[in-house]
Coordinates of C-alpha atoms in Angstrom, one line a residue:
X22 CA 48.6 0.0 37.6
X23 CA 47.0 -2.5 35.4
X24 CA 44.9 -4.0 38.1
X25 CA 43.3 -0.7 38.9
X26 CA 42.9 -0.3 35.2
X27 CA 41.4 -3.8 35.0
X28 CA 38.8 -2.8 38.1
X29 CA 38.0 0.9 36.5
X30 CA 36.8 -1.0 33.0
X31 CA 35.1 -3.6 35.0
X32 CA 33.2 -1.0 36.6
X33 CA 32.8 0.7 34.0
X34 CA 30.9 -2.1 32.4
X35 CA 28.5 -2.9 35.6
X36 CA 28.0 0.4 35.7
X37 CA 26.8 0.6 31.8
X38 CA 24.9 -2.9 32.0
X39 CA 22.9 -1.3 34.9
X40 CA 22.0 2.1 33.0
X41 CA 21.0 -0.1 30.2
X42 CA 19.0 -2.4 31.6
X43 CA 17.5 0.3 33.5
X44 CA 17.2 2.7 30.8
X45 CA 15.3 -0.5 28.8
X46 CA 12.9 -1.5 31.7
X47 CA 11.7 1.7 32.5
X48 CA 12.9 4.5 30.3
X49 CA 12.7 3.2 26.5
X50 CA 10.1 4.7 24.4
X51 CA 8.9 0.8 24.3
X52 CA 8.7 0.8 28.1
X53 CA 5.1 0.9 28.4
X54 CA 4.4 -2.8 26.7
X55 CA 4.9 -5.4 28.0
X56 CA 6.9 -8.3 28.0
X57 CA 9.1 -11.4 29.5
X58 CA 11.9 -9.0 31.5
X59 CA 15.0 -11.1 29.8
X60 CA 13.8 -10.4 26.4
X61 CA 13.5 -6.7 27.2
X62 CA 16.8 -6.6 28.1
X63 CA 18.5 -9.0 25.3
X64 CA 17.7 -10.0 22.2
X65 CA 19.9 -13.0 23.2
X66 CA 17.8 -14.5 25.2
X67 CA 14.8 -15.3 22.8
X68 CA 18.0 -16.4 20.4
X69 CA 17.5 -19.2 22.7
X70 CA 14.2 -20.2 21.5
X71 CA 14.5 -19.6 18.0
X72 CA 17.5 -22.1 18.0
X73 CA 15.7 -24.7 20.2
X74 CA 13.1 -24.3 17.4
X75 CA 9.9 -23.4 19.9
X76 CA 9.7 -19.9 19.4
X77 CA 6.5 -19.7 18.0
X78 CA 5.1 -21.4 21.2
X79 CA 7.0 -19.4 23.6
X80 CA 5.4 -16.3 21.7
X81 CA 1.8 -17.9 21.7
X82 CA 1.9 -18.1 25.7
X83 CA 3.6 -14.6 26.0
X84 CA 0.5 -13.4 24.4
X85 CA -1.9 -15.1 26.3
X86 CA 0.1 -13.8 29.6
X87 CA 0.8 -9.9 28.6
X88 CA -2.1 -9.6 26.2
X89 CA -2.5 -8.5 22.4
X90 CA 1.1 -6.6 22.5
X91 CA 4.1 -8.1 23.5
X92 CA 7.4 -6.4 24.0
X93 CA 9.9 -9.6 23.8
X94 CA 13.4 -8.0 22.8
X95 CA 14.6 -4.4 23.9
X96 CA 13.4 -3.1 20.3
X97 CA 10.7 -5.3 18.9
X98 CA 6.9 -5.5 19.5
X99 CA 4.3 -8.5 18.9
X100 CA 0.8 -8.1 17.8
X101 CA -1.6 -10.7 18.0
X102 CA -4.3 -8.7 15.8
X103 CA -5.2 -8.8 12.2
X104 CA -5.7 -5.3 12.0
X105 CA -1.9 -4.7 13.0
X106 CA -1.1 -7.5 11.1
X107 CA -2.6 -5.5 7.8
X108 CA -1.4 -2.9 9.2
X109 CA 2.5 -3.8 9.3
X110 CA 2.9 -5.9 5.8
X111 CA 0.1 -3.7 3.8
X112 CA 1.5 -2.6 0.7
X113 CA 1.8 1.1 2.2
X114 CA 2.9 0.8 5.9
X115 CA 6.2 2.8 6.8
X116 CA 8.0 -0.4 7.1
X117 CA 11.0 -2.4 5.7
X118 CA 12.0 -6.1 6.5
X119 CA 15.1 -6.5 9.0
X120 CA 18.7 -6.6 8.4
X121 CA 18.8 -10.4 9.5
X122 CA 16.6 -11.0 5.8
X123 CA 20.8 -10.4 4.5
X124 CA 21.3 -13.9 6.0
X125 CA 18.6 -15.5 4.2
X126 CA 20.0 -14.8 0.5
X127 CA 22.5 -16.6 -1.3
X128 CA 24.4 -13.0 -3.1
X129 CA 24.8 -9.7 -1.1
X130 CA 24.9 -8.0 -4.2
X131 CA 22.0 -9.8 -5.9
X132 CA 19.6 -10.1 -3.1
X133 CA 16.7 -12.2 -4.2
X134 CA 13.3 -11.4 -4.1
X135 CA 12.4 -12.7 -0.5
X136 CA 15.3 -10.5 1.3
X137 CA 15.5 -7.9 -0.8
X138 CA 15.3 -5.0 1.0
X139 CA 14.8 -1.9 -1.2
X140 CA 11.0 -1.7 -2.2
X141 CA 11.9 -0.9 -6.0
X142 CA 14.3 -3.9 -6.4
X143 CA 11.5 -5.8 -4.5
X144 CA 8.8 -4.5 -6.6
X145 CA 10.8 -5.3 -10.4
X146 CA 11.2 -8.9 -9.0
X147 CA 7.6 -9.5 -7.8
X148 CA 6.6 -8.5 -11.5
X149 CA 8.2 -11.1 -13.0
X150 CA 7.6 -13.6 -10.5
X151 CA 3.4 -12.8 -10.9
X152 CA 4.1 -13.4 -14.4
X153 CA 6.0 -16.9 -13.8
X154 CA 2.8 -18.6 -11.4
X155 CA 0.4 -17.6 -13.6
X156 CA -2.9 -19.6 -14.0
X157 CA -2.1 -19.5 -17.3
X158 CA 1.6 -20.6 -17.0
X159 CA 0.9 -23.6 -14.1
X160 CA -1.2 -25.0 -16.3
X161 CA 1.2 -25.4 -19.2
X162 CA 3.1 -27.4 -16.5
X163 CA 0.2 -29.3 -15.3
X164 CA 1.5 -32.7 -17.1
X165 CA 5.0 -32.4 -15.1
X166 CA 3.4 -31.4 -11.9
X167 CA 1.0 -34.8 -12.2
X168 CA 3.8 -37.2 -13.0
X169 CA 5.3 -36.2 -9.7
X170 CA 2.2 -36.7 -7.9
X171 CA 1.6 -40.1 -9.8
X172 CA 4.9 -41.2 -8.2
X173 CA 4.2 -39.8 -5.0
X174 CA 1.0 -41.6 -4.4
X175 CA 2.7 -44.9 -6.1
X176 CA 5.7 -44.9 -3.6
X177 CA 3.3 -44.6 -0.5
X178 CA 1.4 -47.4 -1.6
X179 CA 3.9 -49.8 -3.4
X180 CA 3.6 -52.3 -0.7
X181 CA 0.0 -52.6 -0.2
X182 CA -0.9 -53.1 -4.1
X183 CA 1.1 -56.1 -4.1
X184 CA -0.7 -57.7 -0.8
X185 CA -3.9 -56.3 -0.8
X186 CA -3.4 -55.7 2.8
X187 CA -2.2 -52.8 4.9
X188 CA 1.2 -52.4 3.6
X189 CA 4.3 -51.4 5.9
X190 CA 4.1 -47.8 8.0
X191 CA 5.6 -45.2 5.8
X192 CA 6.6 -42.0 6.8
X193 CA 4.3 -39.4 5.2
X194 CA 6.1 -36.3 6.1
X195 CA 9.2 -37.9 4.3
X196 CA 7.5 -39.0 0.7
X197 CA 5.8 -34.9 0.8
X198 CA 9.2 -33.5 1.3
X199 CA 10.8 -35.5 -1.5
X200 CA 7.5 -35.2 -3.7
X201 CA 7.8 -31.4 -3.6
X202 CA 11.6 -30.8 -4.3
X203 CA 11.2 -33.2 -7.2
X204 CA 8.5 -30.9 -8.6
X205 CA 10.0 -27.8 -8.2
X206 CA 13.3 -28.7 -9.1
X207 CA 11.9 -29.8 -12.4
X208 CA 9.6 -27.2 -13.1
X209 CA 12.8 -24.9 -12.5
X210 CA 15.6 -27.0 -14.0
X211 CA 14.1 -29.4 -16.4
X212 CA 15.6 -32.2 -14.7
X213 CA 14.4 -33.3 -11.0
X214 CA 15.6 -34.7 -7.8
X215 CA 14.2 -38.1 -8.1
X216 CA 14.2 -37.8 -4.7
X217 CA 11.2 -40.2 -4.8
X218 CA 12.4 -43.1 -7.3
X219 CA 16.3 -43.2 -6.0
X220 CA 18.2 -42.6 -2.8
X221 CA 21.2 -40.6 -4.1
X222 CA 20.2 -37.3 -3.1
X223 CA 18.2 -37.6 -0.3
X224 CA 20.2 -35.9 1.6
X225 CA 19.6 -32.6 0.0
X226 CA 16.4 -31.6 2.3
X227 CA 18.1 -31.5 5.4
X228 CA 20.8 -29.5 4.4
X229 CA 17.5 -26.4 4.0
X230 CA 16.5 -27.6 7.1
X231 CA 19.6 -26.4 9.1
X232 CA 19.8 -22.8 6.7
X233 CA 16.3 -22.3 7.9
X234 CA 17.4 -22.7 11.5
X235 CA 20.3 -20.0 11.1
X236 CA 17.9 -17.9 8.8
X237 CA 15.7 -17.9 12.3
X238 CA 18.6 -16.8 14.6
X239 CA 19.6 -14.2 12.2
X240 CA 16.3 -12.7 12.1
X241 CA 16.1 -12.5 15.9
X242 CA 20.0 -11.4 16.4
X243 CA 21.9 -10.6 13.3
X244 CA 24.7 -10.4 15.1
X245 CA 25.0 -13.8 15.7
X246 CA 25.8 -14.1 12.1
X247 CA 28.1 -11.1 12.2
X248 CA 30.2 -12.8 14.7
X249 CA 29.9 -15.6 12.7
X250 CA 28.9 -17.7 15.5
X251 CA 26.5 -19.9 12.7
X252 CA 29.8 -21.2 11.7
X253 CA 29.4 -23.9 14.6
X254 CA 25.9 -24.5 14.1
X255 CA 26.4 -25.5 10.5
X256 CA 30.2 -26.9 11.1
X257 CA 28.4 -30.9 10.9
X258 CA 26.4 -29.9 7.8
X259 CA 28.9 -27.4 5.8
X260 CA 29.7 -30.3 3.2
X261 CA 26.4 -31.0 2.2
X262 CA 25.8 -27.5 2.0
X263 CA 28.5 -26.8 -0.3
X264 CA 27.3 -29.7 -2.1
X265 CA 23.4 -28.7 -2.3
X266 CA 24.6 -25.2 -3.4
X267 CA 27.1 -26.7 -5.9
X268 CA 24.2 -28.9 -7.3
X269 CA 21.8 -25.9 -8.0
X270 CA 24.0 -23.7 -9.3
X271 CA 25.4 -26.5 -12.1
X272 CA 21.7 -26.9 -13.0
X273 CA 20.9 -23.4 -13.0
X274 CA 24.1 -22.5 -15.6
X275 CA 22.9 -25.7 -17.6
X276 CA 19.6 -24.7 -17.8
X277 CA 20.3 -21.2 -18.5
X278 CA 22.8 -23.2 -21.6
X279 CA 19.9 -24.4 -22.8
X280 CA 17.9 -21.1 -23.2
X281 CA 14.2 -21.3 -24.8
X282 CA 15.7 -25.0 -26.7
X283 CA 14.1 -27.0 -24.0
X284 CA 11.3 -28.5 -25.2
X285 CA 9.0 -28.0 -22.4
X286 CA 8.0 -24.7 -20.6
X287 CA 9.4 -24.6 -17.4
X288 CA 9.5 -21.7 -15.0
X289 CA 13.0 -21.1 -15.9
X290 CA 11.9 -20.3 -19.3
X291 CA 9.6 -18.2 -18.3
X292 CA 11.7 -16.2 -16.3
X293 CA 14.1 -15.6 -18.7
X294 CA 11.5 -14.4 -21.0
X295 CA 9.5 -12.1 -18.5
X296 CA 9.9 -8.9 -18.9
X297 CA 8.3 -6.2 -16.4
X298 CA 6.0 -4.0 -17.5
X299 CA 6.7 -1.4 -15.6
X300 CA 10.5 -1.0 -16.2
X301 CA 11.2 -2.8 -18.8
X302 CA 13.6 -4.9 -17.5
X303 CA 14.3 -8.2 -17.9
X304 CA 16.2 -11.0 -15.3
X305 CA 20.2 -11.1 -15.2
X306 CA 22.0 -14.3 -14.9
X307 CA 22.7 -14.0 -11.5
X308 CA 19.0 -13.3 -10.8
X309 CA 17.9 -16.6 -12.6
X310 CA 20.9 -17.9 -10.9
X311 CA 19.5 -16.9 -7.2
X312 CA 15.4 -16.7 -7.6
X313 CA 16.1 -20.7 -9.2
X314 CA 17.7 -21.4 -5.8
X315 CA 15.0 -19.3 -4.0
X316 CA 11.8 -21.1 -5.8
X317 CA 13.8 -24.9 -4.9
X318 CA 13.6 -23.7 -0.8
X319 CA 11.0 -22.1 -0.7
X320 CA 8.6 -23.7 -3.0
X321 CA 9.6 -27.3 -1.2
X322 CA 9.5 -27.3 2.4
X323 CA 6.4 -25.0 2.9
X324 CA 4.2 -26.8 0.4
X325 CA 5.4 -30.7 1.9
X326 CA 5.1 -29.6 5.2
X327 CA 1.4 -28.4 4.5
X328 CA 0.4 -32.0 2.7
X329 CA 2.0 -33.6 5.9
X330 CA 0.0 -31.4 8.1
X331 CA -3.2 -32.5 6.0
X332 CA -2.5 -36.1 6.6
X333 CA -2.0 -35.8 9.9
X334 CA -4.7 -34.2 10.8
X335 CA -7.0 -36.3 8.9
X336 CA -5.5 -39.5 10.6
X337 CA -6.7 -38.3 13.6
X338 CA -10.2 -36.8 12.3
X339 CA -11.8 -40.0 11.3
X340 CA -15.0 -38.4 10.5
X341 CA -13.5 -35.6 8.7
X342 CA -11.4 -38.5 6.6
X343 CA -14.5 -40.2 5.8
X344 CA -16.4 -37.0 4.7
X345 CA -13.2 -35.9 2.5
X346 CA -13.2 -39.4 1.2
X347 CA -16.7 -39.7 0.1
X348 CA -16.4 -36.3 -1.4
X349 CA -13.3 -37.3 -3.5
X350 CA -15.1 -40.6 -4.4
X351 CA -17.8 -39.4 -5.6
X352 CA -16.9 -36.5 -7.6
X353 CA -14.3 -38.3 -9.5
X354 CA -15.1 -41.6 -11.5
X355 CA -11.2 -42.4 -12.4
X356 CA -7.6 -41.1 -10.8
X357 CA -7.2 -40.0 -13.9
X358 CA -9.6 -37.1 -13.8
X359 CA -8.3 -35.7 -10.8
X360 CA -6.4 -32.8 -12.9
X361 CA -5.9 -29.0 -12.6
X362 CA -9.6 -27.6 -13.0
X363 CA -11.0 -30.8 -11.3
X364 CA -9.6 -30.5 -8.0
X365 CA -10.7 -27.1 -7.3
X366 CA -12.6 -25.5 -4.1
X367 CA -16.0 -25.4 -6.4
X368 CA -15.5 -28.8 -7.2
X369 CA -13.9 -30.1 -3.6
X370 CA -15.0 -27.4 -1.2
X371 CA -13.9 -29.9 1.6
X372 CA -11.1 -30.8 0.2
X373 CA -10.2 -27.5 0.0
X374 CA -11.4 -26.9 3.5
X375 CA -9.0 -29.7 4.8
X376 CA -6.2 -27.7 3.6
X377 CA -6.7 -24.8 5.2
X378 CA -8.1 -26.1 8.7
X379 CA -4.5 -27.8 8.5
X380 CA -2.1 -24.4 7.4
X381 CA -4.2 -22.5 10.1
X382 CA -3.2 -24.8 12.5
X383 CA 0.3 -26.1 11.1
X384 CA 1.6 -22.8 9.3
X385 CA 4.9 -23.5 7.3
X386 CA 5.8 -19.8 8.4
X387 CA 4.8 -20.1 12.2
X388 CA 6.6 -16.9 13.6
X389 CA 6.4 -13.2 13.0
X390 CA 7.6 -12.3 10.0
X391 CA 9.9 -9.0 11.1
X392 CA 9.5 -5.2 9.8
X393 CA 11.9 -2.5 11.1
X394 CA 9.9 1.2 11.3
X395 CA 11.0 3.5 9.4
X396 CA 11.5 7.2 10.0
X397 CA 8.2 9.1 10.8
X398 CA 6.5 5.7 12.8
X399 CA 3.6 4.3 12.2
X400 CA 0.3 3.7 14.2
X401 CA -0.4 0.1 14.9
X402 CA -4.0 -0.8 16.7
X403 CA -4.0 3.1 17.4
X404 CA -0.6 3.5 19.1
X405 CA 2.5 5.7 17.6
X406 CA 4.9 3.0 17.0
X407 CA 8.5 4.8 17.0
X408 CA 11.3 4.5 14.3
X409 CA 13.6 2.1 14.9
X410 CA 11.1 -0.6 16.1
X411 CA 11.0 -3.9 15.0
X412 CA 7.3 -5.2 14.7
X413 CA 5.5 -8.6 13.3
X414 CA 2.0 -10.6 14.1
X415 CA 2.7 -14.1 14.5
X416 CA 1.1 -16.0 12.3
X417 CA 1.2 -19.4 14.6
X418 CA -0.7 -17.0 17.4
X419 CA -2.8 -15.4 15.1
X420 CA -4.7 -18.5 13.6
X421 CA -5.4 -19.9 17.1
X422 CA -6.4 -16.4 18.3
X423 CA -10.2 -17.3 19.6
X424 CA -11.6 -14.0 19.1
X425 CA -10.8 -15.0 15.1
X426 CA -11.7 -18.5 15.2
X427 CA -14.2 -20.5 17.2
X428 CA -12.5 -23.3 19.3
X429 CA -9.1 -22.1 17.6
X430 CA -7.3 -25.1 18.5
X431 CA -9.5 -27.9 17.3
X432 CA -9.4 -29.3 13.9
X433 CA -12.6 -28.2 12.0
X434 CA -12.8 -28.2 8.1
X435 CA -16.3 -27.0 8.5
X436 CA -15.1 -23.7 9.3
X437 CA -14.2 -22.8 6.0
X438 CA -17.6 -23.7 4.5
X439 CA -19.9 -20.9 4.9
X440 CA -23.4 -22.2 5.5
X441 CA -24.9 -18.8 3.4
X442 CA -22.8 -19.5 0.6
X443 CA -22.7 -23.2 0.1
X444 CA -19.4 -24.4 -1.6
X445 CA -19.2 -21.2 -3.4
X446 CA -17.4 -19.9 -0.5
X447 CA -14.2 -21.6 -1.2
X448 CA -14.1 -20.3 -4.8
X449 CA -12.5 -17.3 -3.6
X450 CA -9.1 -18.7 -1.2
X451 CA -9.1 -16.7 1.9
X452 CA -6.8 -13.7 1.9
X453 CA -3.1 -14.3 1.9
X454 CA -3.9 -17.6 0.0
X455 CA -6.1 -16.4 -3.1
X456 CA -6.0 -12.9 -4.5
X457 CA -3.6 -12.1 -6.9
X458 CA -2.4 -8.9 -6.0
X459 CA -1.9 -7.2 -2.2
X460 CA -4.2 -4.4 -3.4
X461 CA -6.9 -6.5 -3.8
X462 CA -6.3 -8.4 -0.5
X463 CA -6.1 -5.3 1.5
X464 CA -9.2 -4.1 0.0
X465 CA -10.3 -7.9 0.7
X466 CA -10.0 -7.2 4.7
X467 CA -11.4 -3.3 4.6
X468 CA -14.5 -5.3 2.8
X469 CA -14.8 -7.8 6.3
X470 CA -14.0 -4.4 8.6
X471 CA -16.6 -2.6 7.3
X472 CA -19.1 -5.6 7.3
X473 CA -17.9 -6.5 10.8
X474 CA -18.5 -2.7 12.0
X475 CA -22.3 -2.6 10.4
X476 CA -22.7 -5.7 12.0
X477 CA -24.5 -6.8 15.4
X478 CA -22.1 -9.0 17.5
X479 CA -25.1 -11.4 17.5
X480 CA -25.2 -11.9 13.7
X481 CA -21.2 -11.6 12.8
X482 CA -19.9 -15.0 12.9
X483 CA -16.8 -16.8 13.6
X484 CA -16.8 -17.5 9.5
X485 CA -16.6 -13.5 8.5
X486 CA -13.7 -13.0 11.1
X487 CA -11.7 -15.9 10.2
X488 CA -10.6 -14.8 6.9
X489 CA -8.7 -11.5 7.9
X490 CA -6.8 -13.7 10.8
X491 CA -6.1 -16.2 7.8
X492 CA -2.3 -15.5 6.5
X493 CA -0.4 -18.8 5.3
X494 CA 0.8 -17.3 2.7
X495 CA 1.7 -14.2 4.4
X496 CA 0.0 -10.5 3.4
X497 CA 0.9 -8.1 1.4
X498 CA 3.5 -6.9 -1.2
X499 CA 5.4 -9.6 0.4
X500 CA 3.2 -12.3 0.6
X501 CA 4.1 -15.8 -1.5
X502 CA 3.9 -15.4 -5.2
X503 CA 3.5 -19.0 -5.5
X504 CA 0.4 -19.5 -4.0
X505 CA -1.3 -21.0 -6.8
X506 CA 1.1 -23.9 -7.4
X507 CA 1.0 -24.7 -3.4
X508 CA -2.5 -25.1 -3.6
X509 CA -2.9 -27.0 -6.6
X510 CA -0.2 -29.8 -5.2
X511 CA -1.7 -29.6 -2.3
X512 CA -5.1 -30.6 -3.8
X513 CA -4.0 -33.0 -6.4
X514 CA -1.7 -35.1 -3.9
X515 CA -4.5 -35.5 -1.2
X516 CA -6.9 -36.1 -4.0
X517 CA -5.3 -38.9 -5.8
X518 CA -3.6 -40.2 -2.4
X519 CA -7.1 -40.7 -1.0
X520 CA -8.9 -41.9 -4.3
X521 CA -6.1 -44.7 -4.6
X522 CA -6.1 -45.9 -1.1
X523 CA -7.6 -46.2 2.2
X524 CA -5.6 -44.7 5.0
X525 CA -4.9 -45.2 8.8
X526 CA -2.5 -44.4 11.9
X527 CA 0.6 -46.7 12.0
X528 CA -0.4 -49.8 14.7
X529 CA 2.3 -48.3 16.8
X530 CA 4.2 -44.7 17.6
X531 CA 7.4 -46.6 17.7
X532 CA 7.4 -47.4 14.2
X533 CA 8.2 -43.9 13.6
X534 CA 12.0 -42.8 13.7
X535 CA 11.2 -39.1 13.7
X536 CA 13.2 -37.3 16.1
X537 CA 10.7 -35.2 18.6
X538 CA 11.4 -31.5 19.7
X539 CA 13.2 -31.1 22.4
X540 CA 11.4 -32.3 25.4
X541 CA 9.0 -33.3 23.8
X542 CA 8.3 -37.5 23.9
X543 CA 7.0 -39.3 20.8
X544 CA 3.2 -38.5 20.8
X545 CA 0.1 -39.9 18.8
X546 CA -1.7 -36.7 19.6
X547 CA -3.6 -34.8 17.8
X548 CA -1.3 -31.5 17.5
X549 CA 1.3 -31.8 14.7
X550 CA 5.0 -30.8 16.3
X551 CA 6.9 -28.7 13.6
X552 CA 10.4 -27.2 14.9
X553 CA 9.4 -23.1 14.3
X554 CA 12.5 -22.1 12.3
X555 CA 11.9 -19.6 9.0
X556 CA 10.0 -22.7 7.3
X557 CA 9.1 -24.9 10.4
X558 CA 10.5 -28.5 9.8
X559 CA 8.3 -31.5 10.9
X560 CA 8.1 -35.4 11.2
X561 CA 5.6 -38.0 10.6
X562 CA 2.8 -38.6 10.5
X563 CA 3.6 -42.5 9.6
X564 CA 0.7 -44.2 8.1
X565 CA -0.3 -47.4 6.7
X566 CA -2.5 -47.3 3.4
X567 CA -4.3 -50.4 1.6
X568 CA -5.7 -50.3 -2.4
X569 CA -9.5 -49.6 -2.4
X570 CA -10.9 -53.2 -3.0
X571 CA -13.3 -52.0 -5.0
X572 CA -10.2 -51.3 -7.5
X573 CA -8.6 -55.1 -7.6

């Protein structure tokens, strides 16, 4: 009896797995796109890549095999457009993000501002958190900020100030990481890392690295978290986990001990104090408690892994390093100078050129940040998306996406230097990167639409389209709040790294100890690897610096 029961169920299942797959392939409202035929029929299946940490490859050569719109899981859609992209994270579309975003935050109950899911809680949080990166309130921070960046360039240079030679390879990628987490976690606790003076804690990166990994499966497959199957992915790395998590929150109850008594303004401080002016209401404990923790992963990884990006690039753009050189050399008379205002676009167009050129081609959030459609649809690129849908634009794809950017996967600052505008077109950060609020960058991109449409294909350069393709920071109502202290690290770092010292490419690849992606063998080339989790995690470049002689 039980063996006819056993073949019945077994059936049963074959018979179920067929109608699905079938019903998928050919009879889903989704049917019509295409895609790779596994991921139609599994979300599993790209799981695959978004553990192995390439999925923002595999999604860039989907698209250039099935086109602008991919299908590449049974229920979500891909679109390499800027128009869809405005059109799926504008501050209006009929959209919410994913249930996977649960996996990202540290309470259930006090979701933080990046996973929160309700648009209200989303929008009271945001509030604050415009009022926290404030010009106004960076710059009351600027002294802390450059003590970092002092140590920063000092540490990559140690060596080669006391032999006035090349000092030893140093792994670049390494110092950014440690530089930003020291920041950030004194800008939010009072008290830092010294990730960059001791060895202690220098384990406390990594731990993010592996959370962004599981953060990345999650938001592919949630229910690889609901089946808890993430317990063996983060079984060798649990400790240090509790122990990171342990660490912040011991800070974060200190610090919130301490109240308005500290001394210095902090962005703690400033979020206690906030208050939003639309409600009202000010931050609980447990939201200093988890928008602390938030602000230490997020404001860390992204920002070190564009300064490594940077280098890297410029290491293997000699000219551009020389141009970006003389630039810095010759604006500023003393490292000294190189402050807040100084290092600006007006004042380092290229400089600020670099930058971008590097998070086009190196975004810290490579893949598609995912939307579920909410009753009623939406119409992306002029289609009826259904309810139910999961959609995204890929950021990775979208800045190498030639019909946004002429020779989209070469390295060229010039780019970003409009020719009718002189510097002054750099005074203005692209959208996603500059504009304080996501009303004024979606009026930002209707501006280039409408100038694109009244525009002959003859006169409407690569320049005009490349801003609306531009997203590092994302787009949107849910685009980085912190945009301002990213780019201002990002400036003063390169700056004062390249006023300080000259800089080349390591003799040899083998004095690196990074760890390449998966087949992938240790490369000098040009490209920058980066693993494509929810912040993609890089290595290198390792580089040898020397003191300018003209400062012995």
């Amino acid at each position: 009896m039980s063996l006819h029961l056993f073949a019945a169920a077994t059936v049963t299942c074959l018979v179920y797995g067929c109608a699905l797959a079938l019903y998928r392939l050919f009879l889903h409202p989704l049917s019509r796109y295409p895609g790779p035929r596994l991921a139609i029929l599994t979300d599993w299946y790209v799981l695959y890549y978004a553990w192995r940490g390439d999925l923002h490859k595999q999604v860039q050569q989907w698209h250039a095999k099935y086109g602008k719109v991919v299908r590449y899981g049974p229920s979500t859609l891909s679109f390499n457009s800027a128009t869809a992209m405005t059109e799926i994270y504008g501050v209006r579309a009929n959209v919410r993000k994913t249930d996977g975003y649960a996996a990202l935050g540290l309470s259930r109950r006090c979701p933080n501002s990046l996973v929160a899911i309700d648009k209200g809680l989303h929008g009271f949080k945001r509030r604050i958190m415009a009022q926290v990166f404030s010009e106004q309130n960076l710059k009351q921070m600027e002294e802390r900020i450059l003590d970092n960046v002092t140590d920063f360039v000092s540490l990559l240079g140690s060596d080669s100030d006391a032999s006035r030679g090349w000092g030893p390879p140093k792994d670049v990628a390494q110092a950014c990481t440690w530089m930003t987490f020291d920041i950030i976690a004194d800008l939010c606790y009072g008290e830092d890392l010294n990730l960059l003076q001791v060895e202690d804690m220098r384990w406390f990166p990594s731990v993010f690295r592996k959370v962004s990994q599981r953060g990345m499966m999650s938001l592919i497959q949630p229910r690889f978290i609901q089946l808890k199957l993430d317990h063996f992915l983060l079984a060798s790395q649990y400790k240090d986990i509790l122990r990171a998590g342990s660490w912040i929150r011991q800070r974060g109850e200190a610090r919130a001990k301490l109240g308005n008594q500290n001394a210095e303004k902090d962005i703690f401080s400033t979020m206690m104090n906030a208050t939003d002016p639309k409600t009202g209401r000010n931050f609980t404990q447990k939201d200093l408690w988890v928008e602390s923790m938030l602000l230490l992963i997020a404001g860390s990884d992204t920002t070190a892994n564009a300064l490594s990006a940077t280098m890297h690039y410029l290491l293997h753009h000699p000219r551009s390093l020389a141009h970006l050189n003389t630039e810095i050399r010759t604006t500023f008379a003393t490292e000294a100078s190189i402050r807040f205002d100084a290092a600006s676009p007006t004042t380092c167009p290229y400089l600020h050129a670099c930058v971008n050129e590097a998070m086009r081609l190196a975004p810290s959030v490579p893949n598609a940040p995912p939307r579920a459609v909410l009753p009623g649809g939406i119409y992306l690129e002029g289609d009826f998306i259904p309810a139910g849908t999961v959609v995204g634009a890929p950021i990775y794809t979208l800045h190498r996406n030639a019909a946004y950017f002429d020779r989209p996967d070469e390295f060229r600052p010039e780019r970003w230097l409009d020719p009718s505008h002189s510097s002054s077109s750099s005074n203005s950060s692209p959208r996603g990167s500059g504009y304080d609020t996501a009303e004024q960058q979606q009026q930002h991109h209707h501006h280039h639409h409408h100038h694109q449409q009244g525009t002959s294909a003859a006169t409407t350069t690569k320049h005009t389209q490349a801003y609306p393709a531009f997203c590092p920071f994302s787009y949107g109502a849910r685009s980085c709040v912190g945009w301002r202290l990213a780019y201002t690290e990002l400036h003063l770092a390169v700056a004062r790294l390249l006023w300080r010292y000259d800089v080349r490419l390591a003799a040899s690849a083998s004095t690196s100890t990074s760890t390449p992606p998966p087949g992938k063998g240790k490369t000098d080339s040009a490209e920058y690897e980066m693993m494509g989790w929810v912040v993609a995690a890089v290595e290198g470049p390792v580089a040898q610096f020397r003191r300018r002689e003209d400062l012995f």
